[in-house]
């Protein structure tokens, strides 16, 4: 039986550690070889999403406050 090299996508998630130049996975926050700090690829996206949620929340709360003021006036 011949061993077939299956494509798992593992290699697509490899990145190079800026501290020791070894291959590490791109979702890691710490290098498994040198324990250096890594910047995961999804971090900026999460930051953006948090910003979006906060902006959305501000809009909703403002609308709610306006609604309460309007109801008080009626
Ligand atoms: Zn490293």
PDB file of N, CA, C and O and ligand atoms in Angstrom:
ATOM      1  N   UNK A   1       0.842  -1.208   0.000  1.00  0.00           N
ATOM      2  CA  UNK A   1       0.000   0.000   0.000  1.00  0.00           C
ATOM      3  C   UNK A   1       0.870   1.249   0.000  1.00  0.00           C
ATOM      4  O   UNK A   1       1.795   1.367   0.802  1.00  0.00           O
ATOM      5  N   UNK A   2       0.543   2.134  -0.878  1.00  0.00           N
ATOM      6  CA  UNK A   2       1.329   3.360  -0.981  1.00  0.00           C
ATOM      7  C   UNK A   2       0.750   4.449  -0.076  1.00  0.00           C
ATOM      8  O   UNK A   2      -0.460   4.637  -0.018  1.00  0.00           O
ATOM      9  N   UNK A   3       1.603   5.114   0.585  1.00  0.00           N
ATOM     10  CA  UNK A   3       1.158   6.212   1.465  1.00  0.00           C
ATOM     11  C   UNK A   3       0.837   7.448   0.616  1.00  0.00           C
ATOM     12  O   UNK A   3       1.688   7.939  -0.112  1.00  0.00           O
ATOM     13  N   UNK A   4      -0.388   7.846   0.717  1.00  0.00           N
ATOM     14  CA  UNK A   4      -0.817   9.027  -0.033  1.00  0.00           C
ATOM     15  C   UNK A   4      -0.709  10.265   0.845  1.00  0.00           C
ATOM     16  O   UNK A   4      -1.203  10.264   1.976  1.00  0.00           O
ATOM     17  N   UNK A   5      -0.066  11.242   0.341  1.00  0.00           N
ATOM     18  CA  UNK A   5       0.084  12.472   1.125  1.00  0.00           C
ATOM     19  C   UNK A   5      -1.217  13.275   1.067  1.00  0.00           C
ATOM     20  O   UNK A   5      -1.569  13.831   0.027  1.00  0.00           O
ATOM     21  N   UNK A   6      -1.911  13.232   2.161  1.00  0.00           N
ATOM     22  CA  UNK A   6      -3.199  13.938   2.185  1.00  0.00           C
ATOM     23  C   UNK A   6      -3.010  15.428   2.434  1.00  0.00           C
ATOM     24  O   UNK A   6      -2.155  15.849   3.216  1.00  0.00           O
ATOM     25  N   UNK A   7      -3.823  16.172   1.788  1.00  0.00           N
ATOM     26  CA  UNK A   7      -3.763  17.624   1.957  1.00  0.00           C
ATOM     27  C   UNK A   7      -4.706  18.049   3.084  1.00  0.00           C
ATOM     28  O   UNK A   7      -5.921  17.983   2.956  1.00  0.00           O
ATOM     29  N   UNK A   8      -4.124  18.442   4.175  1.00  0.00           N
ATOM     30  CA  UNK A   8      -4.930  18.785   5.336  1.00  0.00           C
ATOM     31  C   UNK A   8      -5.105  20.295   5.491  1.00  0.00           C
ATOM     32  O   UNK A   8      -5.903  20.764   6.272  1.00  0.00           O
ATOM     33  N   UNK A   9      -4.324  21.019   4.746  1.00  0.00           N
ATOM     34  CA  UNK A   9      -4.385  22.464   4.883  1.00  0.00           C
ATOM     35  C   UNK A   9      -3.502  22.964   6.010  1.00  0.00           C
ATOM     36  O   UNK A   9      -3.475  24.143   6.319  1.00  0.00           O
ATOM     37  N   UNK A  10      -2.790  22.027   6.611  1.00  0.00           N
ATOM     38  CA  UNK A  10      -1.908  22.374   7.734  1.00  0.00           C
ATOM     39  C   UNK A  10      -0.844  23.373   7.300  1.00  0.00           C
ATOM     40  O   UNK A  10      -0.556  24.336   7.995  1.00  0.00           O
ATOM     41  N   UNK A  11      -0.289  23.101   6.120  1.00  0.00           N
ATOM     42  CA  UNK A  11       0.786  23.957   5.625  1.00  0.00           C
ATOM     43  C   UNK A  11       0.314  25.373   5.302  1.00  0.00           C
ATOM     44  O   UNK A  11       1.093  26.317   5.318  1.00  0.00           O
ATOM     45  N   UNK A  12      -0.972  25.491   5.015  1.00  0.00           N
ATOM     46  CA  UNK A  12      -1.520  26.821   4.719  1.00  0.00           C
ATOM     47  C   UNK A  12      -1.570  27.709   5.960  1.00  0.00           C
ATOM     48  O   UNK A  12      -1.695  28.919   5.860  1.00  0.00           O
ATOM     49  N   UNK A  13      -1.523  27.059   7.118  1.00  0.00           N
ATOM     50  CA  UNK A  13      -1.618  27.815   8.361  1.00  0.00           C
ATOM     51  C   UNK A  13      -0.268  28.000   9.027  1.00  0.00           C
ATOM     52  O   UNK A  13      -0.186  28.354  10.189  1.00  0.00           O
ATOM     53  N   UNK A  14       0.773  27.746   8.262  1.00  0.00           N
ATOM     54  CA  UNK A  14       2.108  27.910   8.822  1.00  0.00           C
ATOM     55  C   UNK A  14       2.630  29.321   8.575  1.00  0.00           C
ATOM     56  O   UNK A  14       2.408  29.912   7.521  1.00  0.00           O
ATOM     57  N   UNK A  15       3.287  29.811   9.570  1.00  0.00           N
ATOM     58  CA  UNK A  15       3.928  31.112   9.433  1.00  0.00           C
ATOM     59  C   UNK A  15       5.305  31.015  10.086  1.00  0.00           C
ATOM     60  O   UNK A  15       5.593  30.048  10.782  1.00  0.00           O
ATOM     61  N   UNK A  16       6.125  31.988   9.861  1.00  0.00           N
ATOM     62  CA  UNK A  16       7.478  31.929  10.408  1.00  0.00           C
ATOM     63  C   UNK A  16       7.589  32.799  11.658  1.00  0.00           C
ATOM     64  O   UNK A  16       7.150  33.945  11.657  1.00  0.00           O
ATOM     65  N   UNK A  17       8.142  32.219  12.687  1.00  0.00           N
ATOM     66  CA  UNK A  17       8.343  32.967  13.925  1.00  0.00           C
ATOM     67  C   UNK A  17       9.353  34.084  13.689  1.00  0.00           C
ATOM     68  O   UNK A  17      10.451  33.821  13.175  1.00  0.00           O
ATOM     69  N   UNK A  18       9.016  35.312  14.053  1.00  0.00           N
ATOM     70  CA  UNK A  18       9.955  36.421  13.833  1.00  0.00           C
ATOM     71  C   UNK A  18      11.166  36.370  14.762  1.00  0.00           C
ATOM     72  O   UNK A  18      12.147  37.068  14.554  1.00  0.00           O
ATOM     73  N   UNK A  19      11.087  35.541  15.798  1.00  0.00           N
ATOM     74  CA  UNK A  19      12.167  35.481  16.786  1.00  0.00           C
ATOM     75  C   UNK A  19      13.186  34.380  16.477  1.00  0.00           C
ATOM     76  O   UNK A  19      14.378  34.566  16.649  1.00  0.00           O
ATOM     77  N   UNK A  20      12.698  33.208  16.033  1.00  0.00           N
ATOM     78  CA  UNK A  20      13.619  32.088  15.810  1.00  0.00           C
ATOM     79  C   UNK A  20      13.547  31.530  14.400  1.00  0.00           C
ATOM     80  O   UNK A  20      14.250  30.578  14.081  1.00  0.00           O
ATOM     81  N   UNK A  21      12.686  32.100  13.551  1.00  0.00           N
ATOM     82  CA  UNK A  21      12.574  31.702  12.143  1.00  0.00           C
ATOM     83  C   UNK A  21      12.121  30.259  11.932  1.00  0.00           C
ATOM     84  O   UNK A  21      12.380  29.663  10.898  1.00  0.00           O
ATOM     85  N   UNK A  22      11.444  29.704  12.919  1.00  0.00           N
ATOM     86  CA  UNK A  22      10.928  28.343  12.774  1.00  0.00           C
ATOM     87  C   UNK A  22       9.465  28.417  12.343  1.00  0.00           C
ATOM     88  O   UNK A  22       8.792  29.435  12.559  1.00  0.00           O
ATOM     89  N   UNK A  23       8.985  27.329  11.762  1.00  0.00           N
ATOM     90  CA  UNK A  23       7.595  27.292  11.317  1.00  0.00           C
ATOM     91  C   UNK A  23       6.647  27.093  12.500  1.00  0.00           C
ATOM     92  O   UNK A  23       6.772  26.146  13.255  1.00  0.00           O
ATOM     93  N   UNK A  24       5.722  27.997  12.631  1.00  0.00           N
ATOM     94  CA  UNK A  24       4.708  27.893  13.684  1.00  0.00           C
ATOM     95  C   UNK A  24       3.335  28.081  13.043  1.00  0.00           C
ATOM     96  O   UNK A  24       3.228  28.592  11.936  1.00  0.00           O
ATOM     97  N   UNK A  25       2.298  27.682  13.753  1.00  0.00           N
ATOM     98  CA  UNK A  25       0.941  27.859  13.242  1.00  0.00           C
ATOM     99  C   UNK A  25       0.490  29.309  13.442  1.00  0.00           C
ATOM    100  O   UNK A  25       0.799  29.930  14.457  1.00  0.00           O
ATOM    101  N   UNK A  26      -0.239  29.810  12.468  1.00  0.00           N
ATOM    102  CA  UNK A  26      -0.538  31.245  12.470  1.00  0.00           C
ATOM    103  C   UNK A  26      -1.606  31.678  13.474  1.00  0.00           C
ATOM    104  O   UNK A  26      -1.894  32.861  13.601  1.00  0.00           O
ATOM    105  N   UNK A  27      -2.213  30.730  14.177  1.00  0.00           N
ATOM    106  CA  UNK A  27      -3.205  31.130  15.185  1.00  0.00           C
ATOM    107  C   UNK A  27      -2.613  31.148  16.592  1.00  0.00           C
ATOM    108  O   UNK A  27      -3.297  31.444  17.563  1.00  0.00           O
ATOM    109  N   UNK A  28      -1.338  30.814  16.683  1.00  0.00           N
ATOM    110  CA  UNK A  28      -0.698  30.760  17.992  1.00  0.00           C
ATOM    111  C   UNK A  28      -0.299  32.154  18.479  1.00  0.00           C
ATOM    112  O   UNK A  28       0.076  33.003  17.686  1.00  0.00           O
ATOM    113  N   UNK A  29      -0.384  32.349  19.782  1.00  0.00           N
ATOM    114  CA  UNK A  29      -0.003  33.638  20.353  1.00  0.00           C
ATOM    115  C   UNK A  29       1.410  33.585  20.918  1.00  0.00           C
ATOM    116  O   UNK A  29       1.983  34.605  21.250  1.00  0.00           O
ATOM    117  N   UNK A  30       1.930  32.341  21.012  1.00  0.00           N
ATOM    118  CA  UNK A  30       3.263  32.170  21.560  1.00  0.00           C
ATOM    119  C   UNK A  30       3.996  31.109  20.760  1.00  0.00           C
ATOM    120  O   UNK A  30       3.434  30.062  20.455  1.00  0.00           O
ATOM    121  N   UNK A  31       5.235  31.372  20.418  1.00  0.00           N
ATOM    122  CA  UNK A  31       6.034  30.409  19.660  1.00  0.00           C
ATOM    123  C   UNK A  31       6.317  29.183  20.530  1.00  0.00           C
ATOM    124  O   UNK A  31       6.712  29.314  21.689  1.00  0.00           O
ATOM    125  N   UNK A  32       6.078  27.986  19.948  1.00  0.00           N
ATOM    126  CA  UNK A  32       6.289  26.765  20.731  1.00  0.00           C
ATOM    127  C   UNK A  32       7.769  26.448  20.886  1.00  0.00           C
ATOM    128  O   UNK A  32       8.150  25.635  21.704  1.00  0.00           O
ATOM    129  N   UNK A  33       8.611  27.086  20.093  1.00  0.00           N
ATOM    130  CA  UNK A  33      10.041  26.812  20.128  1.00  0.00           C
ATOM    131  C   UNK A  33      10.790  27.761  21.055  1.00  0.00           C
ATOM    132  O   UNK A  33      11.571  27.358  21.882  1.00  0.00           O
ATOM    133  N   UNK A  34      10.546  29.047  20.894  1.00  0.00           N
ATOM    134  CA  UNK A  34      11.319  30.023  21.669  1.00  0.00           C
ATOM    135  C   UNK A  34      10.463  30.805  22.661  1.00  0.00           C
ATOM    136  O   UNK A  34      10.953  31.677  23.364  1.00  0.00           O
ATOM    137  N   UNK A  35       9.157  30.492  22.726  1.00  0.00           N
ATOM    138  CA  UNK A  35       8.204  31.156  23.623  1.00  0.00           C
ATOM    139  C   UNK A  35       8.070  32.655  23.345  1.00  0.00           C
ATOM    140  O   UNK A  35       7.645  33.417  24.206  1.00  0.00           O
ATOM    141  N   UNK A  36       8.457  33.031  22.145  1.00  0.00           N
ATOM    142  CA  UNK A  36       8.347  34.436  21.768  1.00  0.00           C
ATOM    143  C   UNK A  36       6.911  34.795  21.442  1.00  0.00           C
ATOM    144  O   UNK A  36       6.107  33.929  21.080  1.00  0.00           O
ATOM    145  N   UNK A  37       6.589  36.038  21.553  1.00  0.00           N
ATOM    146  CA  UNK A  37       5.229  36.499  21.281  1.00  0.00           C
ATOM    147  C   UNK A  37       4.960  36.533  19.782  1.00  0.00           C
ATOM    148  O   UNK A  37       5.761  37.036  19.005  1.00  0.00           O
ATOM    149  N   UNK A  38       3.811  35.982  19.388  1.00  0.00           N
ATOM    150  CA  UNK A  38       3.424  35.987  17.979  1.00  0.00           C
ATOM    151  C   UNK A  38       2.157  36.806  17.811  1.00  0.00           C
ATOM    152  O   UNK A  38       1.357  36.918  18.728  1.00  0.00           O
ATOM    153  N   UNK A  39       2.015  37.337  16.623  1.00  0.00           N
ATOM    154  CA  UNK A  39       0.810  38.106  16.344  1.00  0.00           C
ATOM    155  C   UNK A  39      -0.127  37.256  15.489  1.00  0.00           C
ATOM    156  O   UNK A  39       0.103  37.085  14.302  1.00  0.00           O
ATOM    157  N   UNK A  40      -1.189  36.706  16.101  1.00  0.00           N
ATOM    158  CA  UNK A  40      -2.116  35.868  15.337  1.00  0.00           C
ATOM    159  C   UNK A  40      -2.832  36.674  14.266  1.00  0.00           C
ATOM    160  O   UNK A  40      -3.134  37.844  14.458  1.00  0.00           O
ATOM    161  N   UNK A  41      -3.099  36.006  13.154  1.00  0.00           N
ATOM    162  CA  UNK A  41      -3.648  36.704  11.990  1.00  0.00           C
ATOM    163  C   UNK A  41      -5.056  37.225  12.209  1.00  0.00           C
ATOM    164  O   UNK A  41      -5.510  38.121  11.545  1.00  0.00           O
ATOM    165  N   UNK A  42      -5.777  36.654  13.181  1.00  0.00           N
ATOM    166  CA  UNK A  42      -7.178  37.035  13.346  1.00  0.00           C
ATOM    167  C   UNK A  42      -7.368  38.176  14.337  1.00  0.00           C
ATOM    168  O   UNK A  42      -8.455  38.676  14.492  1.00  0.00           O
ATOM    169  N   UNK A  43      -6.312  38.572  15.000  1.00  0.00           N
ATOM    170  CA  UNK A  43      -6.407  39.607  16.028  1.00  0.00           C
ATOM    171  C   UNK A  43      -6.970  40.945  15.508  1.00  0.00           C
ATOM    172  O   UNK A  43      -7.890  41.479  16.116  1.00  0.00           O
ATOM    173  N   UNK A  44      -6.456  41.483  14.396  1.00  0.00           N
ATOM    174  CA  UNK A  44      -6.974  42.776  13.927  1.00  0.00           C
ATOM    175  C   UNK A  44      -8.455  42.717  13.569  1.00  0.00           C
ATOM    176  O   UNK A  44      -9.181  43.666  13.761  1.00  0.00           O
ATOM    177  N   UNK A  45      -8.873  41.550  13.070  1.00  0.00           N
ATOM    178  CA  UNK A  45     -10.269  41.369  12.693  1.00  0.00           C
ATOM    179  C   UNK A  45     -11.170  41.430  13.921  1.00  0.00           C
ATOM    180  O   UNK A  45     -12.223  42.038  13.904  1.00  0.00           O
ATOM    181  N   UNK A  46     -10.731  40.775  15.003  1.00  0.00           N
ATOM    182  CA  UNK A  46     -11.522  40.769  16.228  1.00  0.00           C
ATOM    183  C   UNK A  46     -11.609  42.165  16.822  1.00  0.00           C
ATOM    184  O   UNK A  46     -12.635  42.569  17.340  1.00  0.00           O
ATOM    185  N   UNK A  47     -10.511  42.887  16.708  1.00  0.00           N
ATOM    186  CA  UNK A  47     -10.478  44.248  17.198  1.00  0.00           C
ATOM    187  C   UNK A  47     -11.482  45.106  16.415  1.00  0.00           C
ATOM    188  O   UNK A  47     -12.213  45.905  16.993  1.00  0.00           O
ATOM    189  N   UNK A  48     -11.507  44.886  15.115  1.00  0.00           N
ATOM    190  CA  UNK A  48     -12.446  45.611  14.265  1.00  0.00           C
ATOM    191  C   UNK A  48     -13.884  45.284  14.615  1.00  0.00           C
ATOM    192  O   UNK A  48     -14.738  46.148  14.637  1.00  0.00           O
ATOM    193  N   UNK A  49     -14.120  44.007  14.874  1.00  0.00           N
ATOM    194  CA  UNK A  49     -15.469  43.562  15.193  1.00  0.00           C
ATOM    195  C   UNK A  49     -15.936  44.163  16.518  1.00  0.00           C
ATOM    196  O   UNK A  49     -17.083  44.573  16.653  1.00  0.00           O
ATOM    197  N   UNK A  50     -15.031  44.213  17.481  1.00  0.00           N
ATOM    198  CA  UNK A  50     -15.349  44.798  18.781  1.00  0.00           C
ATOM    199  C   UNK A  50     -15.711  46.275  18.607  1.00  0.00           C
ATOM    200  O   UNK A  50     -16.632  46.783  19.235  1.00  0.00           O
ATOM    201  N   UNK A  51     -14.969  46.927  17.740  1.00  0.00           N
ATOM    202  CA  UNK A  51     -15.211  48.333  17.432  1.00  0.00           C
ATOM    203  C   UNK A  51     -16.596  48.507  16.786  1.00  0.00           C
ATOM    204  O   UNK A  51     -17.338  49.428  17.126  1.00  0.00           O
ATOM    205  N   UNK A  52     -16.902  47.596  15.869  1.00  0.00           N
ATOM    206  CA  UNK A  52     -18.181  47.622  15.169  1.00  0.00           C
ATOM    207  C   UNK A  52     -19.328  47.418  16.150  1.00  0.00           C
ATOM    208  O   UNK A  52     -20.334  48.120  16.088  1.00  0.00           O
ATOM    209  N   UNK A  53     -19.171  46.442  17.040  1.00  0.00           N
ATOM    210  CA  UNK A  53     -20.210  46.130  18.017  1.00  0.00           C
ATOM    211  C   UNK A  53     -20.435  47.331  18.934  1.00  0.00           C
ATOM    212  O   UNK A  53     -21.567  47.691  19.241  1.00  0.00           O
ATOM    213  N   UNK A  54     -19.347  47.979  19.322  1.00  0.00           N
ATOM    214  CA  UNK A  54     -19.437  49.124  20.211  1.00  0.00           C
ATOM    215  C   UNK A  54     -20.161  50.290  19.509  1.00  0.00           C
ATOM    216  O   UNK A  54     -20.998  50.961  20.093  1.00  0.00           O
ATOM    217  N   UNK A  55     -19.844  50.490  18.247  1.00  0.00           N
ATOM    218  CA  UNK A  55     -20.487  51.546  17.466  1.00  0.00           C
ATOM    219  C   UNK A  55     -21.977  51.267  17.321  1.00  0.00           C
ATOM    220  O   UNK A  55     -22.818  52.155  17.486  1.00  0.00           O
ATOM    221  N   UNK A  56     -22.296  50.019  17.054  1.00  0.00           N
ATOM    222  CA  UNK A  56     -23.683  49.588  16.890  1.00  0.00           C
ATOM    223  C   UNK A  56     -24.447  49.770  18.198  1.00  0.00           C
ATOM    224  O   UNK A  56     -25.582  50.233  18.228  1.00  0.00           O
ATOM    225  N   UNK A  57     -23.776  49.403  19.300  1.00  0.00           N
ATOM    226  CA  UNK A  57     -24.382  49.512  20.627  1.00  0.00           C
ATOM    227  C   UNK A  57     -24.677  50.972  20.962  1.00  0.00           C
ATOM    228  O   UNK A  57     -25.726  51.290  21.540  1.00  0.00           O
ATOM    229  N   UNK A  58     -23.771  51.852  20.580  1.00  0.00           N
ATOM    230  CA  UNK A  58     -23.951  53.281  20.823  1.00  0.00           C
ATOM    231  C   UNK A  58     -25.187  53.791  20.092  1.00  0.00           C
ATOM    232  O   UNK A  58     -26.001  54.532  20.647  1.00  0.00           O
ATOM    233  N   UNK A  59     -25.348  53.350  18.853  1.00  0.00           N
ATOM    234  CA  UNK A  59     -26.497  53.745  18.036  1.00  0.00           C
ATOM    235  C   UNK A  59     -27.796  53.258  18.683  1.00  0.00           C
ATOM    236  O   UNK A  59     -28.763  54.010  18.828  1.00  0.00           O
ATOM    237  N   UNK A  60     -27.799  51.998  19.088  1.00  0.00           N
ATOM    238  CA  UNK A  60     -28.989  51.393  19.689  1.00  0.00           C
ATOM    239  C   UNK A  60     -29.355  52.110  20.991  1.00  0.00           C
ATOM    240  O   UNK A  60     -30.517  52.436  21.237  1.00  0.00           O
ATOM    241  N   UNK A  61     -28.363  52.374  21.820  1.00  0.00           N
ATOM    242  CA  UNK A  61     -28.603  53.028  23.101  1.00  0.00           C
ATOM    243  C   UNK A  61     -29.096  54.461  22.906  1.00  0.00           C
ATOM    244  O   UNK A  61     -29.980  54.931  23.633  1.00  0.00           O
ATOM    245  N   UNK A  62     -28.551  55.139  21.913  1.00  0.00           N
ATOM    246  CA  UNK A  62     -28.994  56.502  21.605  1.00  0.00           C
ATOM    247  C   UNK A  62     -30.452  56.495  21.138  1.00  0.00           C
ATOM    248  O   UNK A  62     -31.263  57.317  21.574  1.00  0.00           O
ATOM    249  N   UNK A  63     -30.776  55.553  20.283  1.00  0.00           N
ATOM    250  CA  UNK A  63     -32.138  55.415  19.778  1.00  0.00           C
ATOM    251  C   UNK A  63     -33.101  55.118  20.927  1.00  0.00           C
ATOM    252  O   UNK A  63     -34.208  55.661  20.996  1.00  0.00           O
ATOM    253  N   UNK A  64     -32.658  54.251  21.823  1.00  0.00           N
ATOM    254  CA  UNK A  64     -33.465  53.865  22.982  1.00  0.00           C
ATOM    255  C   UNK A  64     -33.697  55.061  23.901  1.00  0.00           C
ATOM    256  O   UNK A  64     -34.818  55.284  24.387  1.00  0.00           O
ATOM    257  N   UNK A  65     -32.668  55.834  24.121  1.00  0.00           N
ATOM    258  CA  UNK A  65     -32.763  57.020  24.957  1.00  0.00           C
ATOM    259  C   UNK A  65     -33.732  58.029  24.333  1.00  0.00           C
ATOM    260  O   UNK A  65     -34.554  58.632  25.033  1.00  0.00           O
ATOM    261  N   UNK A  66     -33.629  58.205  23.026  1.00  0.00           N
ATOM    262  CA  UNK A  66     -34.529  59.114  22.308  1.00  0.00           C
ATOM    263  C   UNK A  66     -35.978  58.642  22.420  1.00  0.00           C
ATOM    264  O   UNK A  66     -36.894  59.444  22.601  1.00  0.00           O
ATOM    265  N   UNK A  67     -36.168  57.347  22.335  1.00  0.00           N
ATOM    266  CA  UNK A  67     -37.497  56.748  22.422  1.00  0.00           C
ATOM    267  C   UNK A  67     -38.107  57.002  23.804  1.00  0.00           C
ATOM    268  O   UNK A  67     -39.279  57.362  23.921  1.00  0.00           O
ATOM    269  N   UNK A  68     -37.271  56.854  24.834  1.00  0.00           N
ATOM    270  CA  UNK A  68     -37.736  57.077  26.205  1.00  0.00           C
ATOM    271  C   UNK A  68     -38.122  58.548  26.391  1.00  0.00           C
ATOM    272  O   UNK A  68     -39.169  58.860  26.965  1.00  0.00           O
ATOM    273  N   UNK A  69     -37.298  59.444  25.847  1.00  0.00           N
ATOM    274  CA  UNK A  69     -37.576  60.889  25.944  1.00  0.00           C
ATOM    275  C   UNK A  69     -38.889  61.213  25.233  1.00  0.00           C
ATOM    276  O   UNK A  69     -39.724  61.946  25.741  1.00  0.00           O
ATOM    277  N   UNK A  70     -39.088  60.615  24.066  1.00  0.00           N
ATOM    278  CA  UNK A  70     -40.294  60.833  23.286  1.00  0.00           C
ATOM    279  C   UNK A  70     -41.520  60.329  24.044  1.00  0.00           C
ATOM    280  O   UNK A  70     -42.569  60.974  24.059  1.00  0.00           O
ATOM    281  N   UNK A  71     -41.384  59.163  24.667  1.00  0.00           N
ATOM    282  CA  UNK A  71     -42.491  58.575  25.421  1.00  0.00           C
ATOM    283  C   UNK A  71     -42.835  59.430  26.648  1.00  0.00           C
ATOM    284  O   UNK A  71     -43.987  59.543  27.030  1.00  0.00           O
ATOM    285  N   UNK A  72     -41.819  60.047  27.235  1.00  0.00           N
ATOM    286  CA  UNK A  72     -42.033  60.920  28.380  1.00  0.00           C
ATOM    287  C   UNK A  72     -42.800  62.169  27.973  1.00  0.00           C
ATOM    288  O   UNK A  72     -43.616  62.705  28.709  1.00  0.00           O
ATOM    289  N   UNK A  73     -42.505  62.632  26.760  1.00  0.00           N
ATOM    290  CA  UNK A  73     -43.134  63.855  26.255  1.00  0.00           C
ATOM    291  C   UNK A  73     -44.590  63.638  25.875  1.00  0.00           C
ATOM    292  O   UNK A  73     -45.398  64.563  25.975  1.00  0.00           O
ATOM    293  N   UNK A  74     -44.903  62.416  25.468  1.00  0.00           N
ATOM    294  CA  UNK A  74     -46.267  62.144  24.992  1.00  0.00           C
ATOM    295  C   UNK A  74     -47.286  62.075  26.143  1.00  0.00           C
ATOM    296  O   UNK A  74     -46.971  61.599  27.206  1.00  0.00           O
TER     297      UNK A  74
HETATM  298 ZN1  LIG B   1      10.159  31.336  17.882  1.00  0.00          ZN
END
